[in-house]
PDB file of C-alpha atoms in Angstrom:
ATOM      1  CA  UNK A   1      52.412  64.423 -17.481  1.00 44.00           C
ATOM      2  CA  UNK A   2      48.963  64.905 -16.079  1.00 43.00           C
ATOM      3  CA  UNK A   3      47.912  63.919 -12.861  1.00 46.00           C
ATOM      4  CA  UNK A   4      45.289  61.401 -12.054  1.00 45.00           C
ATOM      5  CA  UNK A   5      42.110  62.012 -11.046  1.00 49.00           C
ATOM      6  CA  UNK A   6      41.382  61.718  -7.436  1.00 46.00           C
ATOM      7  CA  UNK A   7      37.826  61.181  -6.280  1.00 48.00           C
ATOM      8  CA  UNK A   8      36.212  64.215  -4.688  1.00 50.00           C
ATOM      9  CA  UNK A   9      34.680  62.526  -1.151  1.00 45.00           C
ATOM     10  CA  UNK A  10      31.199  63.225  -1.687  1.00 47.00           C
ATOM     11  CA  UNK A  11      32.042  60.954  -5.127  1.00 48.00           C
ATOM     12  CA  UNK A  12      33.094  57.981  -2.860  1.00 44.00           C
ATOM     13  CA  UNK A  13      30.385  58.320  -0.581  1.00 39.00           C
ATOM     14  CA  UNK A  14      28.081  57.742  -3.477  1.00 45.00           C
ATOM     15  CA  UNK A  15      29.886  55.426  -4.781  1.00 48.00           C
ATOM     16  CA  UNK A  16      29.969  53.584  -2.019  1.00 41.00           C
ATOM     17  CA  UNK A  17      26.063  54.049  -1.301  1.00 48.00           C
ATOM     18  CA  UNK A  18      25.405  52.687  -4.402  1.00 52.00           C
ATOM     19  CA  UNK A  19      26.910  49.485  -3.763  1.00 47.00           C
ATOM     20  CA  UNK A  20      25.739  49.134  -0.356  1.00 47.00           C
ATOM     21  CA  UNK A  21      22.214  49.558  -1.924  1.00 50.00           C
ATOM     22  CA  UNK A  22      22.418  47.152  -4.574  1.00 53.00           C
ATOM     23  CA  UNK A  23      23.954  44.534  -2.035  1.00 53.00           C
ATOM     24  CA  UNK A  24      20.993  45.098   0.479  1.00 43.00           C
ATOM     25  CA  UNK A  25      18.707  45.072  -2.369  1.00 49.00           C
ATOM     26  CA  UNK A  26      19.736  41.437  -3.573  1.00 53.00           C
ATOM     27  CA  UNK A  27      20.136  40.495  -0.208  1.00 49.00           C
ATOM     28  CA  UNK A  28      16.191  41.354   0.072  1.00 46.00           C
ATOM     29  CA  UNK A  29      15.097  40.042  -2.664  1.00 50.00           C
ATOM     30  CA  UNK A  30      16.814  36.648  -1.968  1.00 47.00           C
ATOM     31  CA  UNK A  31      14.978  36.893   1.027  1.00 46.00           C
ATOM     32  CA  UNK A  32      11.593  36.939  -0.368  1.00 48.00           C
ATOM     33  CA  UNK A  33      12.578  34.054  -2.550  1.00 45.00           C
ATOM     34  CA  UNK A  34      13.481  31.890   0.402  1.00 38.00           C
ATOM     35  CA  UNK A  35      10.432  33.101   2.774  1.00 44.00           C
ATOM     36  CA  UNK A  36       8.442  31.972  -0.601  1.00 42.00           C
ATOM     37  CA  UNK A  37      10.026  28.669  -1.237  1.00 38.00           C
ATOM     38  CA  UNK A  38       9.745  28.126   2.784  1.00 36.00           C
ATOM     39  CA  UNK A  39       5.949  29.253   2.736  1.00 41.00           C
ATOM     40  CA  UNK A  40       5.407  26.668  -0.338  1.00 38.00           C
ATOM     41  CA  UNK A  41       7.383  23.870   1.064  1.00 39.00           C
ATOM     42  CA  UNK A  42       5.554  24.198   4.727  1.00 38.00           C
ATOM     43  CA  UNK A  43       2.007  24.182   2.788  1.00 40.00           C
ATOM     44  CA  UNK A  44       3.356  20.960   0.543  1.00 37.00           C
ATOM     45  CA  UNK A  45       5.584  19.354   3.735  1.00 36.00           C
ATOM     46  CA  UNK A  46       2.080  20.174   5.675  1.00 37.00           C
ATOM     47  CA  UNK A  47      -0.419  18.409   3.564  1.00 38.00           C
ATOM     48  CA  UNK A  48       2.465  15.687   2.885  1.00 36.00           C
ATOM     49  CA  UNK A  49       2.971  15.167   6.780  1.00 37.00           C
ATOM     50  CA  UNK A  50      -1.065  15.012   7.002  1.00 47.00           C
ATOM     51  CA  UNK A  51      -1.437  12.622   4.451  1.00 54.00           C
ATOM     52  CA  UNK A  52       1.715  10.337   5.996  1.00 62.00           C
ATOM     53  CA  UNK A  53       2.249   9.198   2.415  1.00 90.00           C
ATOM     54  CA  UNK A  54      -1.589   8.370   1.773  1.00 96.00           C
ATOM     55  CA  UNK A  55      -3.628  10.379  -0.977  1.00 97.00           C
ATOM     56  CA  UNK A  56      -7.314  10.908  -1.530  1.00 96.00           C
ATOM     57  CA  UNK A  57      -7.039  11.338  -5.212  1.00 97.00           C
ATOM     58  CA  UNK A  58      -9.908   9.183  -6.739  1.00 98.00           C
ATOM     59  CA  UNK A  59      -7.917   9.525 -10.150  1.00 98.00           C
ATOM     60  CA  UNK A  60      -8.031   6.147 -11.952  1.00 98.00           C
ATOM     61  CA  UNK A  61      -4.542   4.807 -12.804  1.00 98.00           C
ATOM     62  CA  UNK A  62      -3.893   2.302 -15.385  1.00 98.00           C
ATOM     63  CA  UNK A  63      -1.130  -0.564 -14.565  1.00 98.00           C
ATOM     64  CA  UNK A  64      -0.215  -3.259 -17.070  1.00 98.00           C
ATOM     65  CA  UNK A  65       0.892  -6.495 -15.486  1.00 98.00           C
ATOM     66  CA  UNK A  66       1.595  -9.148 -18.206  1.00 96.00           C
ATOM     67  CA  UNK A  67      -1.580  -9.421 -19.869  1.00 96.00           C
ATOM     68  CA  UNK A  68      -3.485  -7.807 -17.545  1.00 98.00           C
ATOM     69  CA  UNK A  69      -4.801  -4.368 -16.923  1.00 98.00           C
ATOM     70  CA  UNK A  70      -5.391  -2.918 -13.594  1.00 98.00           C
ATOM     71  CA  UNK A  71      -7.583   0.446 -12.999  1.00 98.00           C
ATOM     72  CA  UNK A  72      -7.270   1.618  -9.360  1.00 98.00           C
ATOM     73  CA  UNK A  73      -8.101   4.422  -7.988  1.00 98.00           C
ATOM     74  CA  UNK A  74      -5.034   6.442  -6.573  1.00 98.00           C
ATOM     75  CA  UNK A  75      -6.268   6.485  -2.970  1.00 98.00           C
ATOM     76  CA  UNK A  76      -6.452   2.803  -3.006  1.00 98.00           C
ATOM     77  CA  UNK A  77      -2.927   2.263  -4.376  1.00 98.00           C
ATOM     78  CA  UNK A  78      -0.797   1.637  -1.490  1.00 97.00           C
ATOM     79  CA  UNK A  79       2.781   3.470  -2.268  1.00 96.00           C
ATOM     80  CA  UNK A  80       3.016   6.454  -3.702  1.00 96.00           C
ATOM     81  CA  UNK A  81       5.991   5.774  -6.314  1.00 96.00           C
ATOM     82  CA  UNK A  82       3.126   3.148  -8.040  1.00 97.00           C
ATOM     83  CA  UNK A  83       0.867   5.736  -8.449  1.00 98.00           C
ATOM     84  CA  UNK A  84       1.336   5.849 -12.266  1.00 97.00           C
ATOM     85  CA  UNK A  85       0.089   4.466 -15.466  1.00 98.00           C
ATOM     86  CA  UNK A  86       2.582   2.120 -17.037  1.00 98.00           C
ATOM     87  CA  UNK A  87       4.032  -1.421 -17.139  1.00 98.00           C
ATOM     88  CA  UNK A  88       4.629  -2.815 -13.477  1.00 98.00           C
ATOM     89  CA  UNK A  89       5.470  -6.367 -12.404  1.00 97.00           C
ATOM     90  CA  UNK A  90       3.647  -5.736  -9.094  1.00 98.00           C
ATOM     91  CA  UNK A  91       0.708  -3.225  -7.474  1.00 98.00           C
ATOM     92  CA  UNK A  92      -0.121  -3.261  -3.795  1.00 98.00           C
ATOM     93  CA  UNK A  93      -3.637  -1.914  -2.959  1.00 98.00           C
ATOM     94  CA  UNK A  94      -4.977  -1.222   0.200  1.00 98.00           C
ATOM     95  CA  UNK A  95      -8.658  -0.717   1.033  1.00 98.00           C
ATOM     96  CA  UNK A  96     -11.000  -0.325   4.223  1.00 98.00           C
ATOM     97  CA  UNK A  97     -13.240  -3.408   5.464  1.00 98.00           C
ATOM     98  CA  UNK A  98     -16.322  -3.368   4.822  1.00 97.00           C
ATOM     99  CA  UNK A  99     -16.555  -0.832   2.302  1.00 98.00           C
ATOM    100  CA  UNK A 100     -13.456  -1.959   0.260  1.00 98.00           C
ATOM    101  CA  UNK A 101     -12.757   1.663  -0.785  1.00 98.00           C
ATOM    102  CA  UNK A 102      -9.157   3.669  -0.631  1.00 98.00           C
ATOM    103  CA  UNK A 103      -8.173   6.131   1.949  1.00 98.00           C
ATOM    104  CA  UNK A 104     -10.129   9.635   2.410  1.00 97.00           C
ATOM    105  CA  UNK A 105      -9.779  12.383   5.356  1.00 95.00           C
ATOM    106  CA  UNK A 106     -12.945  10.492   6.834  1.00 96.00           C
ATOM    107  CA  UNK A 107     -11.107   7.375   7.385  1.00 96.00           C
ATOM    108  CA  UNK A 108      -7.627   8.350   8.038  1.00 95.00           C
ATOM    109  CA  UNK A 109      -7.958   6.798  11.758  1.00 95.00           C
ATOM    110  CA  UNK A 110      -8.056   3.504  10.287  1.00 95.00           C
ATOM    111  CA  UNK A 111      -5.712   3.675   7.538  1.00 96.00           C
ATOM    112  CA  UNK A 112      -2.687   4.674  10.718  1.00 94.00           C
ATOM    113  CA  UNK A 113      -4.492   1.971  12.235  1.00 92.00           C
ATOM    114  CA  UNK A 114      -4.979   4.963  15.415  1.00 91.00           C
ATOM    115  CA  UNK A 115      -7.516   2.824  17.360  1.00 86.00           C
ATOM    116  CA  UNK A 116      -5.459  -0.526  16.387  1.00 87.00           C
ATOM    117  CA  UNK A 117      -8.976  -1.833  14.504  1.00 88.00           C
ATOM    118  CA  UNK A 118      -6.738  -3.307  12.013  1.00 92.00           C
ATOM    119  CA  UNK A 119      -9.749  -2.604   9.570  1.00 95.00           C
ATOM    120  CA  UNK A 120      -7.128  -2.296   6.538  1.00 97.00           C
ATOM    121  CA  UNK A 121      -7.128  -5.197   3.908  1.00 98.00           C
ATOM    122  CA  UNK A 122      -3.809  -5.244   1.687  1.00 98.00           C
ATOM    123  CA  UNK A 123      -3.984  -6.977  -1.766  1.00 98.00           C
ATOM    124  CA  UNK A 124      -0.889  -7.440  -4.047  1.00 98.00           C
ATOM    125  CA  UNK A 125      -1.611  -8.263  -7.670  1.00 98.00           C
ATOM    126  CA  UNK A 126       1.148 -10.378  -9.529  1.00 97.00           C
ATOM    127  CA  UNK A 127       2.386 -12.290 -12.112  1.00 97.00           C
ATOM    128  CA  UNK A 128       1.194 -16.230 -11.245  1.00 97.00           C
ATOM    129  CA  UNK A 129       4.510 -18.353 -10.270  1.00 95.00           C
ATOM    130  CA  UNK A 130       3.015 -21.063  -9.106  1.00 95.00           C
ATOM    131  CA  UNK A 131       0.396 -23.240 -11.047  1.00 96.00           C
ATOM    132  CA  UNK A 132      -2.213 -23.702  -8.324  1.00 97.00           C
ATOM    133  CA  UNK A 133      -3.636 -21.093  -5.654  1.00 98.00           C
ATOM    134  CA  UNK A 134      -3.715 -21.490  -2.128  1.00 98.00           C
ATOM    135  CA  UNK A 135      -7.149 -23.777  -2.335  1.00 98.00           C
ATOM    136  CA  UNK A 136      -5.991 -25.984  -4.955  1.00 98.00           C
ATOM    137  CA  UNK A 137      -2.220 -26.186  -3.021  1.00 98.00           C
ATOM    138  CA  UNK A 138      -4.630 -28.057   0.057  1.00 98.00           C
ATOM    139  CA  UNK A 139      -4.956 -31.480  -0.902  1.00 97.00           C
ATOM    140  CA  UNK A 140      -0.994 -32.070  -2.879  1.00 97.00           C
ATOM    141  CA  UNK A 141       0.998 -29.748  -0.358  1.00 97.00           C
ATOM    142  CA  UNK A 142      -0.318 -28.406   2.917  1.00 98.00           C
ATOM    143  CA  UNK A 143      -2.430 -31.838   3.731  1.00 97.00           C
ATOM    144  CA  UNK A 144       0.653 -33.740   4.566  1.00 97.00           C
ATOM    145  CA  UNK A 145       2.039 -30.929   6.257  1.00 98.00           C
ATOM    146  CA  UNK A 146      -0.424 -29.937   8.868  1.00 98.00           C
ATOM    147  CA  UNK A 147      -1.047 -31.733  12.506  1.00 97.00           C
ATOM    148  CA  UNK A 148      -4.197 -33.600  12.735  1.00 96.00           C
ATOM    149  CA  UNK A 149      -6.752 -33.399  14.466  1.00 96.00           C
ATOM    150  CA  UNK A 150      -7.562 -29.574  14.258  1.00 96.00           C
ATOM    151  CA  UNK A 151      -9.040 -27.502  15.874  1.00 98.00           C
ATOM    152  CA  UNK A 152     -12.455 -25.956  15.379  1.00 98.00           C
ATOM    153  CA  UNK A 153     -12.538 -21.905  14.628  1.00 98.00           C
ATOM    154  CA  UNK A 154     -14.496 -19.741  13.840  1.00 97.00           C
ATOM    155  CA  UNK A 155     -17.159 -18.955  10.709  1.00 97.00           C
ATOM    156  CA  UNK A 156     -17.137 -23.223  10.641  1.00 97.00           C
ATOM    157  CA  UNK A 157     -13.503 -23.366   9.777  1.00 98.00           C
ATOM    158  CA  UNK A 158     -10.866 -26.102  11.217  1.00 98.00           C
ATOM    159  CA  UNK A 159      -7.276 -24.959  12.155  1.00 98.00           C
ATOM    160  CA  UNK A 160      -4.258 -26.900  11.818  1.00 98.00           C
ATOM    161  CA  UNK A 161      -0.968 -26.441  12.889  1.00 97.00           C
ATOM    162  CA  UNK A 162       2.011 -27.178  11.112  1.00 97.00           C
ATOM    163  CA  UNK A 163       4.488 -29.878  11.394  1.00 96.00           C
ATOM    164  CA  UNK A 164       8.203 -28.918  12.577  1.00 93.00           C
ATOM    165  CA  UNK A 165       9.496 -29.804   9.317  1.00 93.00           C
ATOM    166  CA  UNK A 166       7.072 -27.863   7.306  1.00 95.00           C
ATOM    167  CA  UNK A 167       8.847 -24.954   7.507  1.00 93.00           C
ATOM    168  CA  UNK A 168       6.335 -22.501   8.421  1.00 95.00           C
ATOM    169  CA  UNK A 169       7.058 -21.375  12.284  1.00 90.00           C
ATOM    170  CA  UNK A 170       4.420 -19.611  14.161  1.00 94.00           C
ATOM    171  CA  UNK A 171       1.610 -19.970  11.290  1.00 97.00           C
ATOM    172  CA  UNK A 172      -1.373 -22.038  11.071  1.00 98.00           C
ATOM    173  CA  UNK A 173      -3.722 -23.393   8.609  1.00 98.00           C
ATOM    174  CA  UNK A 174      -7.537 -22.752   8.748  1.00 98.00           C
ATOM    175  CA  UNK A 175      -9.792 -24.322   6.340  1.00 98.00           C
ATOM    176  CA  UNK A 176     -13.049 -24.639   5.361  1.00 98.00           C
ATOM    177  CA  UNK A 177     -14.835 -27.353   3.122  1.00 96.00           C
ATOM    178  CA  UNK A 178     -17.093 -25.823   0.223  1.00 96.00           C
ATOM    179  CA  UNK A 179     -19.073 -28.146  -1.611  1.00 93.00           C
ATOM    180  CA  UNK A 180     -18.253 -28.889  -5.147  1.00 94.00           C
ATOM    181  CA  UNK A 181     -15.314 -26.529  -5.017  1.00 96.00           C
ATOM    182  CA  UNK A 182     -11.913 -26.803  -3.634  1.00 97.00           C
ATOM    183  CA  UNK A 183     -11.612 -25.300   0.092  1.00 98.00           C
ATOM    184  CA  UNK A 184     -10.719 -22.085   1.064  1.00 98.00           C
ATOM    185  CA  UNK A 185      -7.703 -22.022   2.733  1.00 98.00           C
ATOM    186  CA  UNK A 186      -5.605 -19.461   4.799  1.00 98.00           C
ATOM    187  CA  UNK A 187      -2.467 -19.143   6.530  1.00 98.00           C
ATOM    188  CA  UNK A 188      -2.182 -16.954   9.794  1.00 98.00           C
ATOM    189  CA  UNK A 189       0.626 -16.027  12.199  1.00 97.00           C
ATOM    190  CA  UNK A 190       0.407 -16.895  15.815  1.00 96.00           C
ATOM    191  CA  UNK A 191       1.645 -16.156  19.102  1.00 93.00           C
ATOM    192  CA  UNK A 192       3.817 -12.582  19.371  1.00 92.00           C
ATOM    193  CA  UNK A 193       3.962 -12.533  15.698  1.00 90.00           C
ATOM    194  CA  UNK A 194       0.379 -12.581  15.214  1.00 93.00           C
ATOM    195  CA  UNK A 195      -0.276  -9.152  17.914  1.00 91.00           C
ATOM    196  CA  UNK A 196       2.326  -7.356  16.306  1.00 91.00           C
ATOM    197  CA  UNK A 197       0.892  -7.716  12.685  1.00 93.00           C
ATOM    198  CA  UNK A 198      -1.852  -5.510  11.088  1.00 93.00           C
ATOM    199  CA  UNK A 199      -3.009  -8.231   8.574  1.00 96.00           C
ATOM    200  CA  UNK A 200      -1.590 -11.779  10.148  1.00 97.00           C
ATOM    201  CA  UNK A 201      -3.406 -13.744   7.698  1.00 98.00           C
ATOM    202  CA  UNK A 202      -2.750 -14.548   4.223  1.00 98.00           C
ATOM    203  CA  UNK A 203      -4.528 -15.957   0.860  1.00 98.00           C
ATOM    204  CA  UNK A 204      -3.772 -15.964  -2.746  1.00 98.00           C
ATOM    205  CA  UNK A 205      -6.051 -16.771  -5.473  1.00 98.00           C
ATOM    206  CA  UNK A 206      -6.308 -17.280  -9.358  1.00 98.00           C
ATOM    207  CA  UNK A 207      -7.512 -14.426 -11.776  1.00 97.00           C
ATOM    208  CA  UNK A 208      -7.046 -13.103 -14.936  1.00 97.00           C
ATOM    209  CA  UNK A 209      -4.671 -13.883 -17.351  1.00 97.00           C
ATOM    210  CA  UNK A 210      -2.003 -15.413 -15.758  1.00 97.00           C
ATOM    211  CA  UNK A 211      -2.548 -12.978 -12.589  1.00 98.00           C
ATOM    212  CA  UNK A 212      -2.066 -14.171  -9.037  1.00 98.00           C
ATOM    213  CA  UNK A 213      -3.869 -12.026  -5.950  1.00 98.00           C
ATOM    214  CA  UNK A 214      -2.638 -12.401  -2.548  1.00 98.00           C
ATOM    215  CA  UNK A 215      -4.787 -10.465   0.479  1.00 98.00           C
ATOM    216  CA  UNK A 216      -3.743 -10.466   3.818  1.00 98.00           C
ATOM    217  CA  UNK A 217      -6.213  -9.722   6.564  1.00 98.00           C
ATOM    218  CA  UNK A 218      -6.907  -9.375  10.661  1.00 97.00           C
ATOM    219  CA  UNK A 219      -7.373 -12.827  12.201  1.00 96.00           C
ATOM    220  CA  UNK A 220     -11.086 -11.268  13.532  1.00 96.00           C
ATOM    221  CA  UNK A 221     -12.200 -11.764   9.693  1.00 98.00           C
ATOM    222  CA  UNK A 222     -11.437 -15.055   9.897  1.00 98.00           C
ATOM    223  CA  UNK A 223     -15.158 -15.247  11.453  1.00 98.00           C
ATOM    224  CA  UNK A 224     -16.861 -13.385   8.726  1.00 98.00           C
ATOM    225  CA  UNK A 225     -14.603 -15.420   5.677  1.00 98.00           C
ATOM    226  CA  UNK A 226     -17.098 -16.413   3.327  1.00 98.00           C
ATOM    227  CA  UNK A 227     -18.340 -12.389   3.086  1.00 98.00           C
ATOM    228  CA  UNK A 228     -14.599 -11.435   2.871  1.00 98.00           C
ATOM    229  CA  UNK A 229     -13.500 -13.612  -0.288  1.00 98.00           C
ATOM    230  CA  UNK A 230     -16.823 -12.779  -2.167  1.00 98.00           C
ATOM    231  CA  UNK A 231     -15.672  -9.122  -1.540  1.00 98.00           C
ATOM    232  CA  UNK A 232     -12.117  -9.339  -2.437  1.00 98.00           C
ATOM    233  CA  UNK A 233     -13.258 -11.728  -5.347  1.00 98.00           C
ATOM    234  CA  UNK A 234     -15.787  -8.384  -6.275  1.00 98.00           C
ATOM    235  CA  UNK A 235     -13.360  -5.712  -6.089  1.00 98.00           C
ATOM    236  CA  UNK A 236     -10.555  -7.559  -7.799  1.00 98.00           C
ATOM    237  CA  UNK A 237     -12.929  -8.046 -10.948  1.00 97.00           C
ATOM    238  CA  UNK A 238     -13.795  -4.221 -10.990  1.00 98.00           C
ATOM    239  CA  UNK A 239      -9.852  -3.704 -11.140  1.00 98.00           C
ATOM    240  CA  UNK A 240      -9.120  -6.282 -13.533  1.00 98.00           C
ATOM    241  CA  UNK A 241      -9.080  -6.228 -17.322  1.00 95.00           C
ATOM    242  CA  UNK A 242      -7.664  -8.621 -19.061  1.00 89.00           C
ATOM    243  CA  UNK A 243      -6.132  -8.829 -22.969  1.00 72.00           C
ATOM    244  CA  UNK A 244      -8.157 -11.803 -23.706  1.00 58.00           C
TER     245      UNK A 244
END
């Protein structure tokens, strides 16, 4: 019967180098695939932490809302998950006063609101649920709910409170007459509610094809109204395409 063979010990030491090396070696090269996936992620977590969920990508996205087409700019779409072509039954946009343009490095400041300007205007384009806008909602609904007399404001427009049965706490309602049209009409927060707000006023509007467009503003605008609907009015038709 022969004998087994028994490693000589310079054998075992090189065995044993061998895989010591090959452990250190994948233990290095695992390294280097971590430091690279950490030196990635920083420059991507960087920019992403920079940004604060903002983008200044001017690339046009196309967003189908009923009949309706929408073609923002990717800067001025508000969240980043809706900054996609496709079918959507809502799109929030947010754009600087006066310019009425998306977010870029330049005017980061304002879109964190840093200086509390509250220069931000946030639109939300939907499907129409209700058969009249704000304006032509005046005269059948909010007229028998408000507290007369106003009061006047500012830009020529009347404020009006709201009954305590109405419903709406801490708001107001400031209109303004416009000759052979229906008035424009607002609702704003007041009182705590209205400081701790970026936009504490509120309007919706017609457009499209079935398409309802709600903006929401800084009471300060309020002054400056008639400017600020022909601009929203503007931008929303450069957006808007409709199937018909």
């Amino acid at each position: 019967m022969k004998r087994a063979a028994v490693p000589q010990p310079q054998e075992a030491v090189r065995s044993v180098d061998n895989v010591l090396m090959k452990k250190v070696f994948h233990i290095f090269a695992a390294l280097g695939l971590v430091s690279a996936a950490i030196s990635y992620g920083g420059n991507w977590l960087g920019r992403s932490l920079a940004l604060a969920g903002h983008t200044d990508d001017t690339r046009r996205h196309e967003v189908v809302i009923g009949n309706n087409v929408i073609s923002a700019p990717a800067n001025a779409i508000r969240f980043e998950k809706a900054r996609r072509d496709g079918i959507a039954t809502r799109l929030d946009i947010y754009l600087r006063w006066p310019e009425m343009e998306g977010y870029t490095s330049a005017t980061r400041d304002d879109f964190n609101n840093a200086d509390g300007g509250r220069h931000i205007l946030f639109l939300s384009f939907d499907e129409r649920m209700m058969s009249r806008d704000m304006s032509g909602r005046f005269a059948p609904i909010y007229s028998s709910l408000i507290e007369r007399p106003g009061t006047a404001g500012p830009g020529g427009l009347m404020l009006y409170g709201f009954t305590e049965k109405s419903g709406y706490i801490n708001e107001e309602l400031a209109v303004a007459e416009r000759p052979g049209e229906e008035p424009f009409v607002a609702r704003c927060l007041v009182g705590p509610s209205a400081e701790e707000s970026l936009a504490p006023c509120e309007r919706d509007i017609h457009l499209g094809d079935e398409l309802s467009l709600s903006y929401r503003f800084s009471r300060e605008l309020l002054e400056d109204w008639q400017r600020l609907e022909a601009s929203v009015r503007a931008k929303a038709a450069q957006y808007v395409k409709t199937g018909r």
